[in-house]
Short mmCIF file of C-alpha atoms and ligand atoms in Angstrom, two decimals:
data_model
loop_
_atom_site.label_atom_id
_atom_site.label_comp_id
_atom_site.label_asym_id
_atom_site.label_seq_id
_atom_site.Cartn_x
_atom_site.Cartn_y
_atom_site.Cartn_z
CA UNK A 1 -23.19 5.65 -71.53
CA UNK A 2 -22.81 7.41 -68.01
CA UNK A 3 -25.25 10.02 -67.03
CA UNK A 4 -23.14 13.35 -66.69
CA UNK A 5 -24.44 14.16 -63.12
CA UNK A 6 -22.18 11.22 -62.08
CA UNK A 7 -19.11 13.07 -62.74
CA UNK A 8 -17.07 14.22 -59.49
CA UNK A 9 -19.48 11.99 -57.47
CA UNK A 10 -17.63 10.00 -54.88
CA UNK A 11 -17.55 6.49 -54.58
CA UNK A 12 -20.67 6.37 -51.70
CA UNK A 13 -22.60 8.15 -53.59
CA UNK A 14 -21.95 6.57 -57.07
CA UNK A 15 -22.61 3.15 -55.01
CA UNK A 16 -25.97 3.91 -55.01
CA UNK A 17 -26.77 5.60 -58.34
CA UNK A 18 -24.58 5.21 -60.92
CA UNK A 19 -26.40 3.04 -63.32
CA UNK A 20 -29.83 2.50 -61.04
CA UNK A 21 -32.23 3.65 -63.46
CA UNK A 22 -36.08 3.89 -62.30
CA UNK A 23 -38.79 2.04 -64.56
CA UNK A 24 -40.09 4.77 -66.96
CA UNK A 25 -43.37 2.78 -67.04
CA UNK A 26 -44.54 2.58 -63.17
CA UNK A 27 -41.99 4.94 -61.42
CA UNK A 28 -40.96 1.97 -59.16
CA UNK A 29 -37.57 2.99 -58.07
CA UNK A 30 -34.79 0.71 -58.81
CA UNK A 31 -33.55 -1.34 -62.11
CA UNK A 32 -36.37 -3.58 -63.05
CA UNK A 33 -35.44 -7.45 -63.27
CA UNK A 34 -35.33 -8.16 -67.39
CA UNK A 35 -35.67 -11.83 -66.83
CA UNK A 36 -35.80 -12.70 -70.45
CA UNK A 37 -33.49 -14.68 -72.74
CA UNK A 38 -34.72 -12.42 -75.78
CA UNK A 39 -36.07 -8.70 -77.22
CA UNK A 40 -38.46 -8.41 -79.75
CA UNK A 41 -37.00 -7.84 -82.71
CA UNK A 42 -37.17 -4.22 -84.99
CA UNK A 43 -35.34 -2.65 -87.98
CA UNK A 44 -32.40 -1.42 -85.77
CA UNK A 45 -31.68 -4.95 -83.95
CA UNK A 46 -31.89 -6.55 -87.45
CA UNK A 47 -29.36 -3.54 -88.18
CA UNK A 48 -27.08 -4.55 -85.21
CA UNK A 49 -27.36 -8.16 -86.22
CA UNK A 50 -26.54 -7.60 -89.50
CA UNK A 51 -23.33 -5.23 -88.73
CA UNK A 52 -22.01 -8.10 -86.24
CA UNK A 53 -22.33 -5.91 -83.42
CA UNK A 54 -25.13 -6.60 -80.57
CA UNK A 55 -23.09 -5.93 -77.26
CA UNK A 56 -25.74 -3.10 -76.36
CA UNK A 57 -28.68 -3.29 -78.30
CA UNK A 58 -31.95 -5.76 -77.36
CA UNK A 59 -31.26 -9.25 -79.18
CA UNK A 60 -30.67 -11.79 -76.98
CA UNK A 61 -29.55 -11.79 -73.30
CA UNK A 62 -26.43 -13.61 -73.27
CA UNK A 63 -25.31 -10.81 -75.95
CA UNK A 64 -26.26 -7.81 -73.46
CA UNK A 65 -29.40 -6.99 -71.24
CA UNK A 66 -30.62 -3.84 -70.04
CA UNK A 67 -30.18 -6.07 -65.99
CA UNK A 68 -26.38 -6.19 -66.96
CA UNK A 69 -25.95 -2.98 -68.51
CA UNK A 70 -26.96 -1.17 -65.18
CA UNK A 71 -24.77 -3.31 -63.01
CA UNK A 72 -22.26 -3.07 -65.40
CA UNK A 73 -22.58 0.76 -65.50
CA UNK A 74 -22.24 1.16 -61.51
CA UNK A 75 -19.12 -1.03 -61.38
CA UNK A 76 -17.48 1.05 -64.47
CA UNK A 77 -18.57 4.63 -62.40
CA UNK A 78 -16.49 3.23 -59.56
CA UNK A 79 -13.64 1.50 -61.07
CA UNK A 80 -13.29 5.21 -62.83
CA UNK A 81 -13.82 2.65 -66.42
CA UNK A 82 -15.08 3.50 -69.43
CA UNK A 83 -16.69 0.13 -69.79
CA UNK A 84 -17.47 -2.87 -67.32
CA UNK A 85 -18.61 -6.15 -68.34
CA UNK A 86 -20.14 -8.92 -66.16
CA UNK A 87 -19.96 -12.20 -66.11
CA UNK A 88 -21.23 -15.47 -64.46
CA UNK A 89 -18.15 -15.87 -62.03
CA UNK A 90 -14.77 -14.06 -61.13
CA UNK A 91 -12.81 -16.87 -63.36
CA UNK A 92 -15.70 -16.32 -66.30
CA UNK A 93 -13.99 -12.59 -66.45
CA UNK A 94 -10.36 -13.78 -65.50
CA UNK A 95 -10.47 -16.30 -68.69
CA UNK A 96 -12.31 -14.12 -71.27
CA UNK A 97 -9.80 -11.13 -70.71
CA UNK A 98 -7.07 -12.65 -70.55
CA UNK A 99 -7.33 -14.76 -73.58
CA UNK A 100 -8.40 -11.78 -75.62
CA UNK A 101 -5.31 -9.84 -74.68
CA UNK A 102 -2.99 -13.05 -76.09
CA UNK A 103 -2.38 -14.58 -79.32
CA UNK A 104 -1.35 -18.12 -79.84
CA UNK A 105 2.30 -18.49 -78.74
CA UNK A 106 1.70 -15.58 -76.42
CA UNK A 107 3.47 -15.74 -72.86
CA UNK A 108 2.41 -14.46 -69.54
CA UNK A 109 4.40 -12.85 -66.41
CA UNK A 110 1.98 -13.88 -63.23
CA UNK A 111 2.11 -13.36 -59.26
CA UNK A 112 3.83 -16.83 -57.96
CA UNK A 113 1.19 -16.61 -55.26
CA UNK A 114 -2.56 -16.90 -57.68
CA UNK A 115 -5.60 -17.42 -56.63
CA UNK A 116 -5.83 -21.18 -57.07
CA UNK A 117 -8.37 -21.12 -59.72
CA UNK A 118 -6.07 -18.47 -62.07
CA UNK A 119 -3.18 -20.86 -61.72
CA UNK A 120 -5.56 -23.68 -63.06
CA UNK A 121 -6.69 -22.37 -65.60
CA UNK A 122 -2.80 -20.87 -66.37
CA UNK A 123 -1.28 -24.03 -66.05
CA UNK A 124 -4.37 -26.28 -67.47
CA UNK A 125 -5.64 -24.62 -70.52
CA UNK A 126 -3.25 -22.08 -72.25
CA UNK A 127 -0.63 -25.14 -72.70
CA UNK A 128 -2.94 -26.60 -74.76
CA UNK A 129 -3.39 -22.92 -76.91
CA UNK A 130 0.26 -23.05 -77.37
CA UNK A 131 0.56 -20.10 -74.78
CA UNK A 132 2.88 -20.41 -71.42
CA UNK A 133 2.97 -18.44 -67.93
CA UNK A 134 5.95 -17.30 -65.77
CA UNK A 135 5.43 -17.21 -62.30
CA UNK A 136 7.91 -14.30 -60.19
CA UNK A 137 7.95 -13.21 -56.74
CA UNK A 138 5.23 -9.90 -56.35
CA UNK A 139 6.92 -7.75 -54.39
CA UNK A 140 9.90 -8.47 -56.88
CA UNK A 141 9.89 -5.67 -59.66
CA UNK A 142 13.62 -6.82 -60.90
CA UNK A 143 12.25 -10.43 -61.02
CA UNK A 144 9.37 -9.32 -63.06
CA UNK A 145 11.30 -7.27 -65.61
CA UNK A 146 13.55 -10.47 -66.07
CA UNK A 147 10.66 -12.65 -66.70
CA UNK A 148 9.31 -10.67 -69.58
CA UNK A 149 10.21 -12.03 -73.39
CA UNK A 150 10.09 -11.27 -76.37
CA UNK A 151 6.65 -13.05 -77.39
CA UNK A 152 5.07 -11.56 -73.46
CA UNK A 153 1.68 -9.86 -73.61
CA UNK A 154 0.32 -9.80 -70.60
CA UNK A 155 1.39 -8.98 -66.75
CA UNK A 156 -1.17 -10.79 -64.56
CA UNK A 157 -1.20 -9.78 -60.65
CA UNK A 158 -3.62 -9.66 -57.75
CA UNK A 159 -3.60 -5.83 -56.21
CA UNK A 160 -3.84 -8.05 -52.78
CA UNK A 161 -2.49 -11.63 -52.53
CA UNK A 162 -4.24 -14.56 -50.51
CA UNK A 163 -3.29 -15.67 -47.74
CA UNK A 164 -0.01 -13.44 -47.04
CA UNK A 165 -1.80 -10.18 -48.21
CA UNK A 166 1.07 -8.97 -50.25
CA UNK A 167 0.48 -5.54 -52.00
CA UNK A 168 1.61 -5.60 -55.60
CA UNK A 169 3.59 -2.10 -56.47
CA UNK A 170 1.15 -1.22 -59.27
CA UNK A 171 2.33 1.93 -60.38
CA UNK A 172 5.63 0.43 -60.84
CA UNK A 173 4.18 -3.09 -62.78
CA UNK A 174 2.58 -0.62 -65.00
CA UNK A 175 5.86 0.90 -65.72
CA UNK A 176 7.61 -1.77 -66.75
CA UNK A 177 4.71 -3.23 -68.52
CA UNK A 178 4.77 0.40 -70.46
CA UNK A 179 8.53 0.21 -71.29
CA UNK A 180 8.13 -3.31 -72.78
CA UNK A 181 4.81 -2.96 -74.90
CA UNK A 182 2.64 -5.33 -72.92
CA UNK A 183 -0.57 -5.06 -71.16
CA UNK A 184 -1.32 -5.42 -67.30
CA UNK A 185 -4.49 -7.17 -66.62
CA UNK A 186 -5.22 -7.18 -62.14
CA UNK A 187 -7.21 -9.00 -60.14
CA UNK A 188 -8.56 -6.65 -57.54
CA UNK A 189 -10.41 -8.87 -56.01
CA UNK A 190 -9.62 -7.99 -52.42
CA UNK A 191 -9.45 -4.41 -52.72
CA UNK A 192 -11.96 -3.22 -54.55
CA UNK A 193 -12.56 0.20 -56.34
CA UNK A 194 -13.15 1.66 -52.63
CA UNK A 195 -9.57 0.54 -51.91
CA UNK A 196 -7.84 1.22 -54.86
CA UNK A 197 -8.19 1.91 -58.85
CA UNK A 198 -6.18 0.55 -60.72
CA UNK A 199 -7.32 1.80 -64.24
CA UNK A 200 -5.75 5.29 -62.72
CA UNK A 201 -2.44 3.61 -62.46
CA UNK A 202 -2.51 2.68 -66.35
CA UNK A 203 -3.47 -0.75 -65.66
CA UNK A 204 -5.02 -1.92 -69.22
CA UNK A 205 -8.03 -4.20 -67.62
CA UNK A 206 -8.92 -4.99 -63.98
CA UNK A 207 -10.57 -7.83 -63.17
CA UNK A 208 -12.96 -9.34 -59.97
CA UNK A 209 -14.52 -12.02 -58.20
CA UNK A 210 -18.04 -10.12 -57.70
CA UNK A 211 -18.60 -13.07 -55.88
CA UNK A 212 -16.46 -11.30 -53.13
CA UNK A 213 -16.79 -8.00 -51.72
CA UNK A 214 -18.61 -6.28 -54.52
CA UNK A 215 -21.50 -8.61 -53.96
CA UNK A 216 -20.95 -8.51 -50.38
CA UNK A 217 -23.31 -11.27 -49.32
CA UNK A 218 -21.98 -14.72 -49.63
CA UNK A 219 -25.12 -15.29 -52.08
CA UNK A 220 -24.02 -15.30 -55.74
CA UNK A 221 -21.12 -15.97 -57.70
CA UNK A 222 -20.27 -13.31 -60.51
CA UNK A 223 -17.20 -11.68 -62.10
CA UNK A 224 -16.55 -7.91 -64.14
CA UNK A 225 -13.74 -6.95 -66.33
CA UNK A 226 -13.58 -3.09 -66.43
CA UNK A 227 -11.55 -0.96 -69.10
CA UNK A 228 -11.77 1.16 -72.28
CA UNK A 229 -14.51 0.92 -73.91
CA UNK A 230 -12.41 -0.54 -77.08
CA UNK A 231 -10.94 -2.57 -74.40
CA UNK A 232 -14.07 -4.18 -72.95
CA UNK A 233 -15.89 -4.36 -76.96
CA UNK A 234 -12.77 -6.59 -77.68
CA UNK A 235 -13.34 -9.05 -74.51
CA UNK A 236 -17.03 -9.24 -76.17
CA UNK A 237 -16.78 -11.79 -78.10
CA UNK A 238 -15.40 -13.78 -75.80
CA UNK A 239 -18.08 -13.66 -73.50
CA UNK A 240 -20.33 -14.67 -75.77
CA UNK A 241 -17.92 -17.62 -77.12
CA UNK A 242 -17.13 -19.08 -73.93
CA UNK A 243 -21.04 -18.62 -72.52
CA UNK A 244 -20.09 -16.47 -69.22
CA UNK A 245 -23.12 -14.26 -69.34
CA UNK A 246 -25.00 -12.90 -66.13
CA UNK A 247 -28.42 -13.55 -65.47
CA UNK A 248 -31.06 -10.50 -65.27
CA UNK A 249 -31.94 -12.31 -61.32
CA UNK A 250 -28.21 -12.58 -60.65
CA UNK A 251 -27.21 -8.69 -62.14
CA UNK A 252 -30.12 -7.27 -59.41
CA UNK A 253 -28.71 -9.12 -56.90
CA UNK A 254 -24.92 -8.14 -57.66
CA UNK A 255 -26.62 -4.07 -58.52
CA UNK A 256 -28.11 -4.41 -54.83
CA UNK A 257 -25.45 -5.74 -53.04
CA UNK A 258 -23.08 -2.94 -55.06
CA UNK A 259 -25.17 0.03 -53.37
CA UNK A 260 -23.65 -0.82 -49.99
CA UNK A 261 -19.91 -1.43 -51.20
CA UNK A 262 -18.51 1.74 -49.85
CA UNK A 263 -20.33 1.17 -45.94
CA UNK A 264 -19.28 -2.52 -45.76
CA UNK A 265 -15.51 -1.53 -47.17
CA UNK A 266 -15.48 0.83 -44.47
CA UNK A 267 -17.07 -1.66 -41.79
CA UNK A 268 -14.83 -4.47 -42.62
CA UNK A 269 -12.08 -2.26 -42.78
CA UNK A 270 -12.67 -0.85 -39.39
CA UNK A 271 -13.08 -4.25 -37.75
CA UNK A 272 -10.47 -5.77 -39.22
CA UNK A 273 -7.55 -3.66 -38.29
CA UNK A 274 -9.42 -3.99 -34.66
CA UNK A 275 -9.12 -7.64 -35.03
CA UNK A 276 -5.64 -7.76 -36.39
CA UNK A 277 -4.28 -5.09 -33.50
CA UNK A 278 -5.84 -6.65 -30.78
CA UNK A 279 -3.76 -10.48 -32.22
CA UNK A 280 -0.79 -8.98 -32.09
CA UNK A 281 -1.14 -8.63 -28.38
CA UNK A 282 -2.01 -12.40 -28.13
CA UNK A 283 0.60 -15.09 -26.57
CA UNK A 284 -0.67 -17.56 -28.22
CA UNK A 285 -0.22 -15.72 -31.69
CA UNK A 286 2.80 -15.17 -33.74
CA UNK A 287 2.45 -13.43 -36.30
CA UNK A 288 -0.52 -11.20 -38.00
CA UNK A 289 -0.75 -9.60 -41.75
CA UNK A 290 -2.59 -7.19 -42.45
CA UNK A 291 -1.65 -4.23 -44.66
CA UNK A 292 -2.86 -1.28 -42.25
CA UNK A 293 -0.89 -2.70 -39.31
CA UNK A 294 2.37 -0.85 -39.08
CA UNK A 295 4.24 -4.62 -39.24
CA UNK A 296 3.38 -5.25 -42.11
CA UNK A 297 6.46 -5.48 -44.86
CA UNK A 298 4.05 -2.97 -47.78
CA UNK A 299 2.06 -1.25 -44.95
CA UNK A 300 4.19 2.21 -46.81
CA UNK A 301 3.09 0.74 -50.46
CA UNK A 302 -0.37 0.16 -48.93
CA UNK A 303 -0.30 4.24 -47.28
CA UNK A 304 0.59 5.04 -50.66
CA UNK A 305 -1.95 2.74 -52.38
CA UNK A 306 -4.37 1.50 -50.43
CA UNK A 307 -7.55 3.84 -49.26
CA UNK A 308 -9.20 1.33 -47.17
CA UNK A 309 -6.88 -1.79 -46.28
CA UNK A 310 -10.27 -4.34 -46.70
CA UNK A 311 -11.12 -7.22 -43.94
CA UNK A 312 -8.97 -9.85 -44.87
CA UNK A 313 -6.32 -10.80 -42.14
CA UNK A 314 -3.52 -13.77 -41.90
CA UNK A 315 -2.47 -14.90 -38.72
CA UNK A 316 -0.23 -17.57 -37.08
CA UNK A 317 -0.95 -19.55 -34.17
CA UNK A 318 2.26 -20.23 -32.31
CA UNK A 319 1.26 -23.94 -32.62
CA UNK A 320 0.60 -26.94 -35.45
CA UNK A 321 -2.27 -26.86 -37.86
CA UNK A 322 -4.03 -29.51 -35.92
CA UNK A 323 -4.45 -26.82 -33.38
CA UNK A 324 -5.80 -24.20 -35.82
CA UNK A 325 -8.31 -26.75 -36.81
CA UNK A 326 -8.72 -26.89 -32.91
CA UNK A 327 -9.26 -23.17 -33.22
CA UNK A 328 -11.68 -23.77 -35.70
CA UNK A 329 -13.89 -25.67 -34.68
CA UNK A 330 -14.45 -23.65 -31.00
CA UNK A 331 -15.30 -20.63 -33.02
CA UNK A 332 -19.10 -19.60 -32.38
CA UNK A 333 -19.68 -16.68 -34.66
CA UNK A 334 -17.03 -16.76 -37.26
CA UNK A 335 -18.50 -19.22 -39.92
CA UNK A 336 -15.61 -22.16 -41.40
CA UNK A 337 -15.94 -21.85 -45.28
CA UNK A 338 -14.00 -20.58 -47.87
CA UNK A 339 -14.41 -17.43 -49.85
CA UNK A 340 -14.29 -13.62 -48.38
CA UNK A 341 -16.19 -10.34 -48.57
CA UNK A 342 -18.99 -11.34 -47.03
CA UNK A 343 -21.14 -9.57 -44.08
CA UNK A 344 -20.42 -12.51 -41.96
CA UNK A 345 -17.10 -13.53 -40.92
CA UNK A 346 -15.58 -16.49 -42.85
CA UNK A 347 -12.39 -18.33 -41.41
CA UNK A 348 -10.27 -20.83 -43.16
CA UNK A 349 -6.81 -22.57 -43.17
CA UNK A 350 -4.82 -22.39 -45.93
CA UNK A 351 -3.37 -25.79 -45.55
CA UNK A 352 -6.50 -28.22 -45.94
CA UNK A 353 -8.55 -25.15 -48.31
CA UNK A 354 -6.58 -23.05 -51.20
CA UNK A 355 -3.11 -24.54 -50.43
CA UNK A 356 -3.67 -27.89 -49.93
CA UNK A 357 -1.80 -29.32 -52.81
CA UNK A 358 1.35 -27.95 -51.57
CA UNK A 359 3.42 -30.07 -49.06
CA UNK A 360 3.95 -28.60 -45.53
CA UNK A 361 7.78 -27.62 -46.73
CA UNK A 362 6.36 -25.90 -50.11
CA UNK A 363 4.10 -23.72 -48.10
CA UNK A 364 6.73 -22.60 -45.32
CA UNK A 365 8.74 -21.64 -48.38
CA UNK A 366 5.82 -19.59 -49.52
CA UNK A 367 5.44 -17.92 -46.12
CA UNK A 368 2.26 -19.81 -44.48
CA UNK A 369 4.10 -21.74 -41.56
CA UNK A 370 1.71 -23.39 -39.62
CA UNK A 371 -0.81 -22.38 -37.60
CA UNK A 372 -1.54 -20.47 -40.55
CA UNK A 373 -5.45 -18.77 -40.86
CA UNK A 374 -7.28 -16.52 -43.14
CA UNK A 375 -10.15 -14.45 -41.37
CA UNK A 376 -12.36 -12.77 -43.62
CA UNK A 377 -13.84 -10.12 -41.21
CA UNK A 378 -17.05 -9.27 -41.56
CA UNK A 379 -19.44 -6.66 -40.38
CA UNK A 380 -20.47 -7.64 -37.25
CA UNK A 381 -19.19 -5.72 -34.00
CA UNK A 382 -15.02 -6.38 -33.34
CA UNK A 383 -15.40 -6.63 -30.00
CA UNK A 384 -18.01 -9.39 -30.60
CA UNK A 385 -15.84 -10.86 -33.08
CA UNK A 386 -12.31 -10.36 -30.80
CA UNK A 387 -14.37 -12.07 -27.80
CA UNK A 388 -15.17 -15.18 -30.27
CA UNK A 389 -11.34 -15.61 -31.44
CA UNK A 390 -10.19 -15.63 -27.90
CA UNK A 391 -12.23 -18.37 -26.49
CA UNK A 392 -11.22 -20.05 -29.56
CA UNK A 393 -7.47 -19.74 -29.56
CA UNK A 394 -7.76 -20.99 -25.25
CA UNK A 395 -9.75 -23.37 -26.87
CA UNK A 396 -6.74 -24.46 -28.87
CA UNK A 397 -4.20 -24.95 -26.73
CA UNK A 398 -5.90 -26.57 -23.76
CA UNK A 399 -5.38 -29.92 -22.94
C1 PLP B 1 -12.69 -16.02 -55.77
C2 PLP B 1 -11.61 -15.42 -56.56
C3 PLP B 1 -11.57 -15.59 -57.96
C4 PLP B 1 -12.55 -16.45 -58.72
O1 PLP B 1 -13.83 -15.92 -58.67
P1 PLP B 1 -15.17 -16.82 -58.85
O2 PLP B 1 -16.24 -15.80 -58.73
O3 PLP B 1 -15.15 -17.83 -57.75
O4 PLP B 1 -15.08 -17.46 -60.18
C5 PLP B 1 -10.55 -14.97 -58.65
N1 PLP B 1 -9.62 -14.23 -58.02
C6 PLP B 1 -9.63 -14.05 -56.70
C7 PLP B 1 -8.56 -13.22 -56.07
C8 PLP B 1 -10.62 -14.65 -55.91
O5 PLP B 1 -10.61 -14.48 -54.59
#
């Protein structure tokens, strides 16, 4: 399905054109919005229809439409993926791949540390399909290997974790996964395809939040599972079981915001290993994660890894959480809200936003002591950003 000019492209360059087709009809440059729920019908859709198979032919848009399939192509070109598929949110991917990769009785090894909405659906839903989840340490690849069983299908990780930023040793997940005959689905969420590719490492599908960085905006919510083709034909059906299907509006939104991946990646990379550098040098701050700051316990994993460390950073105030929602509230420019990967900087707290069912003893076992905040850095100038977190943190601790 990829035009063979793309081939050897890098990752800028494929941001912008891989998939982007120009109407044929006016020469307006750009994919054309198909904001249609059907295709008029001719001898080789009644063909399709009639074989069972519709994924890319004109029928009906929650089977495929030509909005998707270009979206769907860029994010394959830079995931280095056969196949992409989009859906209508990150968890609209996470559930559709990773129920078509496990069979009734089927068992999971997962990351301890999920994204709150994986572990819901984990711990709410596949109980009831007669299917069950372990949940092991990351950065543990004995603890992994333990967990796996006899009736395990699937390892489920996130390349980056939230809040801590903990760098999962792919290659070596994929090792293990290969030695035991089960299938690594991961949720590269926070690193992207300009970080890292995990299809390259033998992971079977990778998953995202497009609501993130690949959308880059803070203005949609969307999801892609990318894989072998026979891979992504077999998550399919699922798609259109479960109803997850992106709208034509909502692919040219997600194929626009795409274009710019590779700038922003290296924008919010750049500004956030400013950030996090300049709080280690603050008093008032004890401790800061990010995996390009020499500190951090992967920052080797992530030089071997990682080719842009992304714009999330984790950092403790060497105070309570009262006075990080102190901090909060003095910032000026960084906006309080959940979610990351946008332009603007977002800033949260782990212990009244993702990890708020946890007690404060649960989450200092986990690592997030308090004090505890997530920065999502965005775009804007460091400096501009650094000057904002300063008056905050005095802000903080004044009395
Ligand atoms: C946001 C997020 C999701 C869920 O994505 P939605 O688009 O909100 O459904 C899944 N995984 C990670 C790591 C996320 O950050």
């Amino acid at each position: 399905m990829q035009h063979p000019p793309l081939a050897g492209l890098s990752a800028s360059t494929l941001a912008v054109h891989a998939g982007t087709k120009d109407d044929a009809t006016t020469g307006a440059v750009g994919t054309p919005i198909y904001q249609t729920s059907t295709f008029l019908l001719e001898e080789s859709q009644y063909q399709a229809i009639e074989e069972g198979f519709a994924r890319d032919r004109f029928i009906y848009t929650r089977y495929g439409n030509p909005s998707q399939w270009s979206v769907e192509q860029k994010l394959a070109a830079l995931e280095g993926a056969e196949s992409a598929m989009v859906f209508s949110s990150g968890m609209a991917a996470i559930s559709a791949a990773v129920l078509s990769l496990i069979d009734k009785g089927g068992h999971i090894v997962a990351s301890n540390e999920l994204y709150g909405g994986s572990y819901a659906f984990f711990q709410g839903e596949l109980p009831t399909l007669g299917m069950s989840v372990s949940y092991v340490n990351p950065r543990d690849l004995a603890a992994i290997e333990a967990a796996i069983r006899p009736n395990t299908q699937i390892l489920f990780f996130e390349s980056l974790t939230n809040p801590l930023l903990k760098l999962a040793d792919i290659p070596a997940i994929v090792e293990i996964a290969q030695r035991h005959g089960v299938r690594v689905i991961i949720d590269a969420t926070f690193t992207t395809p300009i970080g890292m590719k995990p299809l390259e490492m033998g992971v079977d599908v990778v998953v995202h939040s497009a609501s993130k960085y690949l959308n880059g905006h803070s203005d949609l919510i969307a999801g892609v599972a990318c894989g072998s083709r026979k891979m992504i034909d077999s998550i399919w059906p699922r798609r259109l079981s479960y109803g997850g299907s992106l709208d034509p509006h909502a692919c040219f939104m997600l194929e626009r915001g795409v274009k710019t991946l590779a700038v922003r990646m290296r924008a919010h990379a750049e500004g956030a290993l400013r950030v996090a550098t300049w709080l280690e040098s603050v008093a008032r701050v004890r401790r800061v994660h990010h995996p390009a700051l020499a500190s951090h316990p992967d920052h080797a994993l992530a030089q071997r890894l990682l080719k842009n460390a992304g714009g999330m950073v984790c950092f403790e105030l060497d105070g309570t959480d009262a006075q990080a929602v102190r901090m909060l509230n003095a910032l000026k420019l960084a906006k309080k809200a959940t979610s990351l990967g946008g332009v603007e900087t977002l800033v949260s707290l782990p212990f009244n936003t993702s990890h708020a069912a946890f007690t404060g003893a649960q989450r200092e076992r986990m690592g997030i002591a308090p004090g505890c905040v997530r920065l999502s850095v965005g775009i804007e100038d460091a400096a501009d950003l650094i000057a904002d977190l300063e008056q905050a943190i005095a802000a903080a601790f004044a009395d």
